[in-house]
PDB file of C-alpha atoms in Angstrom:
ATOM      1  CA  MET A 338     -20.821-112.167  12.099  1.00 69.00           C
ATOM      2  CA  THR A 339     -24.316-110.819  12.606  1.00 84.00           C
ATOM      3  CA  ASN A 340     -26.499-109.136  10.071  1.00 85.00           C
ATOM      4  CA  ARG A 341     -25.764-105.835  11.758  1.00 86.00           C
ATOM      5  CA  GLY A 342     -21.995-106.360  11.362  1.00 86.00           C
ATOM      6  CA  LEU A 343     -22.337-107.334   7.704  1.00 87.00           C
ATOM      7  CA  LEU A 344     -24.495-104.281   7.086  1.00 88.00           C
ATOM      8  CA  ALA A 345     -21.852-102.042   8.715  1.00 88.00           C
ATOM      9  CA  VAL A 346     -19.050-103.537   6.583  1.00 90.00           C
ATOM     10  CA  ALA A 347     -21.142-103.223   3.395  1.00 90.00           C
ATOM     11  CA  GLY A 348     -21.987 -99.600   4.262  1.00 91.00           C
ATOM     12  CA  TRP A 349     -18.317 -98.793   4.905  1.00 92.00           C
ATOM     13  CA  LEU A 350     -17.282-100.371   1.578  1.00 92.00           C
ATOM     14  CA  ALA A 351     -20.013 -98.482  -0.319  1.00 92.00           C
ATOM     15  CA  ALA A 352     -18.869 -95.182   1.250  1.00 93.00           C
ATOM     16  CA  ALA A 353     -15.217 -95.902   0.372  1.00 92.00           C
ATOM     17  CA  VAL A 354     -16.104 -96.726  -3.246  1.00 92.00           C
ATOM     18  CA  ALA A 355     -18.297 -93.607  -3.545  1.00 91.00           C
ATOM     19  CA  ALA A 356     -15.532 -91.367  -2.137  1.00 91.00           C
ATOM     20  CA  THR A 357     -12.936 -92.851  -4.502  1.00 91.00           C
ATOM     21  CA  VAL A 358     -15.170 -92.488  -7.572  1.00 88.00           C
ATOM     22  CA  THR A 359     -16.065 -88.907  -6.587  1.00 88.00           C
ATOM     23  CA  GLY A 360     -12.396 -87.976  -6.119  1.00 85.00           C
ATOM     24  CA  LEU A 361     -11.339 -89.505  -9.435  1.00 83.00           C
ATOM     25  CA  GLY A 362     -14.244 -87.823 -11.212  1.00 77.00           C
ATOM     26  CA  ALA A 363     -13.299 -84.430  -9.745  1.00 77.00           C
ATOM     27  CA  VAL A 364      -9.662 -84.774 -10.833  1.00 74.00           C
ATOM     28  CA  GLU A 365     -10.768 -85.804 -14.343  1.00 74.00           C
ATOM     29  CA  LEU A 366     -13.176 -82.862 -14.550  1.00 71.00           C
ATOM     30  CA  ILE A 367     -10.557 -80.332 -13.403  1.00 71.00           C
ATOM     31  CA  GLY A 368      -7.910 -81.726 -15.758  1.00 64.00           C
ATOM     32  CA  THR A 369      -5.245 -79.146 -16.612  1.00 56.00           C
ATOM     33  CA  GLY A 370      -7.182 -76.454 -14.755  1.00 59.00           C
ATOM     34  CA  ILE A 371      -5.065 -77.185 -11.677  1.00 59.00           C
ATOM     35  CA  THR A 372      -1.788 -76.045 -13.235  1.00 58.00           C
ATOM     36  CA  GLY A 373      -2.907 -74.027 -16.256  1.00 59.00           C
ATOM     37  CA  PRO A 374      -2.040 -74.722 -19.861  1.00 58.00           C
ATOM     38  CA  ALA A 375       1.237 -76.506 -20.392  1.00 60.00           C
ATOM     39  CA  GLY A 376       3.853 -75.780 -23.009  1.00 63.00           C
ATOM     40  CA  PRO A 377       4.547 -78.177 -25.835  1.00 68.00           C
ATOM     41  CA  VAL A 378       6.043 -81.578 -25.039  1.00 71.00           C
ATOM     42  CA  VAL A 379       9.546 -82.094 -26.419  1.00 71.00           C
ATOM     43  CA  ASP A 380      10.781 -85.619 -27.057  1.00 74.00           C
ATOM     44  CA  GLU A 381      14.331 -86.754 -26.249  1.00 76.00           C
ATOM     45  CA  ARG A 382      15.636 -86.555 -29.838  1.00 79.00           C
ATOM     46  CA  GLU A 383      14.414 -82.985 -30.304  1.00 76.00           C
ATOM     47  CA  LEU A 384      15.848 -81.978 -26.921  1.00 73.00           C
ATOM     48  CA  ALA A 385      19.241 -83.524 -27.746  1.00 74.00           C
ATOM     49  CA  ARG A 386      19.261 -81.777 -31.139  1.00 77.00           C
ATOM     50  CA  ASP A 387      18.368 -78.413 -29.568  1.00 74.00           C
ATOM     51  CA  LEU A 388      20.987 -78.778 -26.840  1.00 73.00           C
ATOM     52  CA  ALA A 389      23.652 -79.619 -29.411  1.00 73.00           C
ATOM     53  CA  ALA A 390      22.698 -76.571 -31.489  1.00 73.00           C
ATOM     54  CA  ALA A 391      22.356 -74.232 -28.490  1.00 67.00           C
ATOM     55  CA  PRO A 392      25.027 -71.577 -28.030  1.00 64.00           C
ATOM     56  CA  ALA A 393      27.138 -71.396 -24.909  1.00 57.00           C
ATOM     57  CA  ALA A 394      25.435 -69.741 -21.944  1.00 52.00           C
ATOM     58  CA  PRO A 395      25.593 -65.938 -22.051  1.00 49.00           C
ATOM     59  CA  SER A 396      28.277 -64.381 -19.906  1.00 42.00           C
ATOM     60  CA  SER A 397      25.707 -62.389 -17.964  1.00 41.00           C
ATOM     61  CA  PRO A 398      22.236 -63.601 -16.986  1.00 44.00           C
ATOM     62  CA  VAL A 399      19.154 -61.949 -18.436  1.00 45.00           C
ATOM     63  CA  GLN A 400      17.976 -59.370 -15.906  1.00 43.00           C
ATOM     64  CA  LEU A 401      15.118 -56.932 -15.715  1.00 42.00           C
ATOM     65  CA  PRO A 402      16.348 -53.355 -15.999  1.00 40.00           C
ATOM     66  CA  THR A 403      16.888 -51.473 -12.766  1.00 36.00           C
ATOM     67  CA  GLY A 404      13.866 -49.532 -11.695  1.00 38.00           C
ATOM     68  CA  THR A 405      11.540 -52.332 -12.748  1.00 38.00           C
ATOM     69  CA  PRO A 406       9.116 -53.059  -9.914  1.00 40.00           C
ATOM     70  CA  SER A 407       9.592 -56.169  -7.835  1.00 38.00           C
ATOM     71  CA  ALA A 408       6.821 -58.730  -7.399  1.00 40.00           C
ATOM     72  CA  GLY A 409       5.257 -56.831  -4.486  1.00 40.00           C
ATOM     73  CA  SER A 410       5.530 -53.209  -5.630  1.00 38.00           C
ATOM     74  CA  PRO A 411       2.980 -51.299  -7.698  1.00 39.00           C
ATOM     75  CA  SER A 412       3.572 -50.386 -11.311  1.00 40.00           C
ATOM     76  CA  SER A 413       1.594 -47.800 -13.175  1.00 37.00           C
ATOM     77  CA  GLY A 414       4.223 -46.722 -15.705  1.00 39.00           C
ATOM     78  CA  PRO A 415       4.879 -47.979 -19.206  1.00 40.00           C
ATOM     79  CA  PRO A 416       6.129 -51.515 -19.789  1.00 43.00           C
ATOM     80  CA  SER A 417       9.795 -52.256 -19.186  1.00 44.00           C
ATOM     81  CA  ASN A 418      11.832 -53.502 -22.125  1.00 44.00           C
ATOM     82  CA  VAL A 419      13.993 -56.555 -21.643  1.00 46.00           C
ATOM     83  CA  THR A 420      16.383 -57.476 -24.427  1.00 41.00           C
ATOM     84  CA  PRO A 421      18.129 -60.765 -23.680  1.00 45.00           C
ATOM     85  CA  THR A 422      21.593 -61.265 -25.081  1.00 40.00           C
ATOM     86  CA  ALA A 423      22.142 -64.533 -26.877  1.00 41.00           C
ATOM     87  CA  SER A 424      24.739 -65.530 -29.384  1.00 41.00           C
ATOM     88  CA  GLY A 425      23.978 -67.940 -32.171  1.00 41.00           C
ATOM     89  CA  GLY A 426      21.717 -68.195 -35.177  1.00 43.00           C
ATOM     90  CA  SER A 427      18.203 -66.966 -35.677  1.00 43.00           C
ATOM     91  CA  ALA A 428      16.727 -70.149 -34.164  1.00 62.00           C
ATOM     92  CA  ALA A 429      18.625 -69.761 -30.855  1.00 73.00           C
ATOM     93  CA  ARG A 430      16.371 -70.169 -27.838  1.00 84.00           C
ATOM     94  CA  THR A 431      16.565 -67.290 -25.381  1.00 86.00           C
ATOM     95  CA  PRO A 432      15.296 -67.430 -21.784  1.00 90.00           C
ATOM     96  CA  ILE A 433      13.549 -64.316 -20.463  1.00 89.00           C
ATOM     97  CA  SER A 434      13.140 -64.102 -16.674  1.00 89.00           C
ATOM     98  CA  THR A 435      10.393 -61.973 -15.129  1.00 90.00           C
ATOM     99  CA  PRO A 436       8.869 -61.765 -11.639  1.00 91.00           C
ATOM    100  CA  GLY A 437       5.888 -63.814 -12.925  1.00 91.00           C
ATOM    101  CA  GLY A 438       7.891 -66.574 -14.560  1.00 91.00           C
ATOM    102  CA  THR A 439      10.326 -67.540 -17.280  1.00 91.00           C
ATOM    103  CA  VAL A 440       9.640 -67.534 -21.012  1.00 91.00           C
ATOM    104  CA  VAL A 441      11.876 -69.164 -23.629  1.00 92.00           C
ATOM    105  CA  ALA A 442      11.530 -67.598 -27.073  1.00 91.00           C
ATOM    106  CA  ARG A 443      13.171 -68.038 -30.458  1.00 91.00           C
ATOM    107  CA  CYS A 444      13.225 -65.918 -33.585  1.00 91.00           C
ATOM    108  CA  ASP A 445      13.132 -66.854 -37.226  1.00 89.00           C
ATOM    109  CA  GLY A 446      13.924 -63.512 -38.796  1.00 88.00           C
ATOM    110  CA  ARG A 447      11.242 -61.147 -37.438  1.00 89.00           C
ATOM    111  CA  THR A 448       8.877 -64.013 -36.517  1.00 91.00           C
ATOM    112  CA  VAL A 449       8.828 -65.016 -32.834  1.00 92.00           C
ATOM    113  CA  SER A 450       7.693 -68.279 -31.229  1.00 91.00           C
ATOM    114  CA  LEU A 451       7.431 -69.087 -27.542  1.00 91.00           C
ATOM    115  CA  VAL A 452       9.171 -72.402 -26.962  1.00 90.00           C
ATOM    116  CA  SER A 453       8.106 -72.726 -23.314  1.00 91.00           C
ATOM    117  CA  TRP A 454       6.736 -70.722 -20.392  1.00 92.00           C
ATOM    118  CA  THR A 455       7.010 -71.548 -16.706  1.00 91.00           C
ATOM    119  CA  PRO A 456       5.268 -69.571 -13.957  1.00 92.00           C
ATOM    120  CA  ALA A 457       7.252 -68.494 -10.901  1.00 90.00           C
ATOM    121  CA  GLN A 458       6.213 -69.794  -7.509  1.00 90.00           C
ATOM    122  CA  GLY A 459       2.917 -68.164  -6.531  1.00 90.00           C
ATOM    123  CA  TYR A 460       1.949 -67.465 -10.151  1.00 92.00           C
ATOM    124  CA  ALA A 461      -0.075 -69.375 -12.744  1.00 92.00           C
ATOM    125  CA  VAL A 462      -0.324 -69.075 -16.517  1.00 92.00           C
ATOM    126  CA  LYS A 463      -3.477 -67.103 -17.316  1.00 91.00           C
ATOM    127  CA  GLN A 464      -3.217 -66.683 -21.097  1.00 92.00           C
ATOM    128  CA  VAL A 465      -0.771 -67.670 -23.853  1.00 92.00           C
ATOM    129  CA  ASP A 466      -0.344 -66.690 -27.501  1.00 91.00           C
ATOM    130  CA  PRO A 467       2.795 -68.652 -28.447  1.00 89.00           C
ATOM    131  CA  GLY A 468       3.029 -67.544 -32.082  1.00 83.00           C
ATOM    132  CA  PRO A 469       4.626 -67.953 -34.521  1.00 88.00           C
ATOM    133  CA  ASP A 470       3.768 -64.356 -35.322  1.00 89.00           C
ATOM    134  CA  ASP A 471       5.285 -60.891 -35.224  1.00 91.00           C
ATOM    135  CA  ARG A 472       4.490 -60.847 -31.494  1.00 92.00           C
ATOM    136  CA  ALA A 473       3.945 -63.617 -28.910  1.00 93.00           C
ATOM    137  CA  GLU A 474       2.766 -63.143 -25.359  1.00 92.00           C
ATOM    138  CA  VAL A 475       2.071 -64.869 -22.071  1.00 94.00           C
ATOM    139  CA  THR A 476       0.298 -63.571 -18.963  1.00 94.00           C
ATOM    140  CA  PHE A 477       1.166 -64.822 -15.480  1.00 93.00           C
ATOM    141  CA  GLU A 478      -1.201 -64.134 -12.555  1.00 93.00           C
ATOM    142  CA  GLY A 479      -0.642 -64.547  -8.842  1.00 90.00           C
ATOM    143  CA  ARG A 480      -1.307 -62.961  -5.465  1.00 87.00           C
ATOM    144  CA  ALA A 481       1.412 -60.395  -6.155  1.00 87.00           C
ATOM    145  CA  GLY A 482      -0.392 -59.280  -9.323  1.00 90.00           C
ATOM    146  CA  ARG A 483      -0.349 -59.806 -13.059  1.00 93.00           C
ATOM    147  CA  VAL A 484       2.741 -59.937 -15.289  1.00 93.00           C
ATOM    148  CA  GLU A 485       2.323 -59.617 -19.066  1.00 93.00           C
ATOM    149  CA  VAL A 486       5.286 -60.598 -21.237  1.00 93.00           C
ATOM    150  CA  ARG A 487       5.227 -59.604 -24.924  1.00 93.00           C
ATOM    151  CA  VAL A 488       8.055 -60.842 -27.107  1.00 92.00           C
ATOM    152  CA  SER A 489       9.005 -59.707 -30.605  1.00 92.00           C
ATOM    153  CA  CYS A 490      12.044 -60.032 -32.872  1.00 91.00           C
ATOM    154  CA  PRO A 491      12.828 -56.543 -34.221  1.00 89.00           C
ATOM    155  CA  ASP A 492      16.457 -57.425 -35.024  1.00 86.00           C
ATOM    156  CA  GLY A 493      16.243 -61.209 -35.282  1.00 85.00           C
ATOM    157  CA  ARG A 494      16.728 -61.704 -31.519  1.00 88.00           C
ATOM    158  CA  PRO A 495      13.983 -61.954 -28.879  1.00 89.00           C
ATOM    159  CA  SER A 496      13.143 -58.631 -27.244  1.00 88.00           C
ATOM    160  CA  ALA A 497      10.610 -58.640 -24.401  1.00 89.00           C
ATOM    161  CA  SER A 498       8.318 -55.981 -23.028  1.00 90.00           C
ATOM    162  CA  VAL A 499       7.254 -56.748 -19.438  1.00 91.00           C
ATOM    163  CA  LYS A 500       4.270 -55.049 -17.794  1.00 91.00           C
ATOM    164  CA  GLN A 501       3.460 -55.722 -14.162  1.00 88.00           C
ATOM    165  CA  ASP A 502       0.156 -54.759 -12.504  1.00 85.00           C
ATOM    166  CA  ASP A 503      -0.794 -55.218  -8.880  1.00 70.00           C
TER     167      ASP A 503
END
């Protein structure tokens, strides 16, 4: 192989190494910024314990009240109230579905904690205040707008207020 060929191979290898290092550095720098903040990690023992203690699924799924705007329609009115129905004790986990995503909350008396939050397709988590407190909230943002979910426990069960802005 000539000097010119060796120089071409060395140049190609240097470019490949530089591209790989740049790509890895960019991914490391972005970190969780790609998907937004994640909820807490639950290990297998805690998950098994929670599933064993969880009540049977509610007979009707949690729904937004009628008249609540869909993901593409404007909303300028007051927030909609969503009160999920869940049987069980005060630590029962209750899923709350919204156009922006799903939130799982639990109450301990009048204190609420967000157990997890998952954005719907096309949305990302913008801001989270998981509690425990008298109110917890999460904001989902996407092309269809912004969805704010505020959860409280006025009667020992999660009650959500959902506000959607375009």
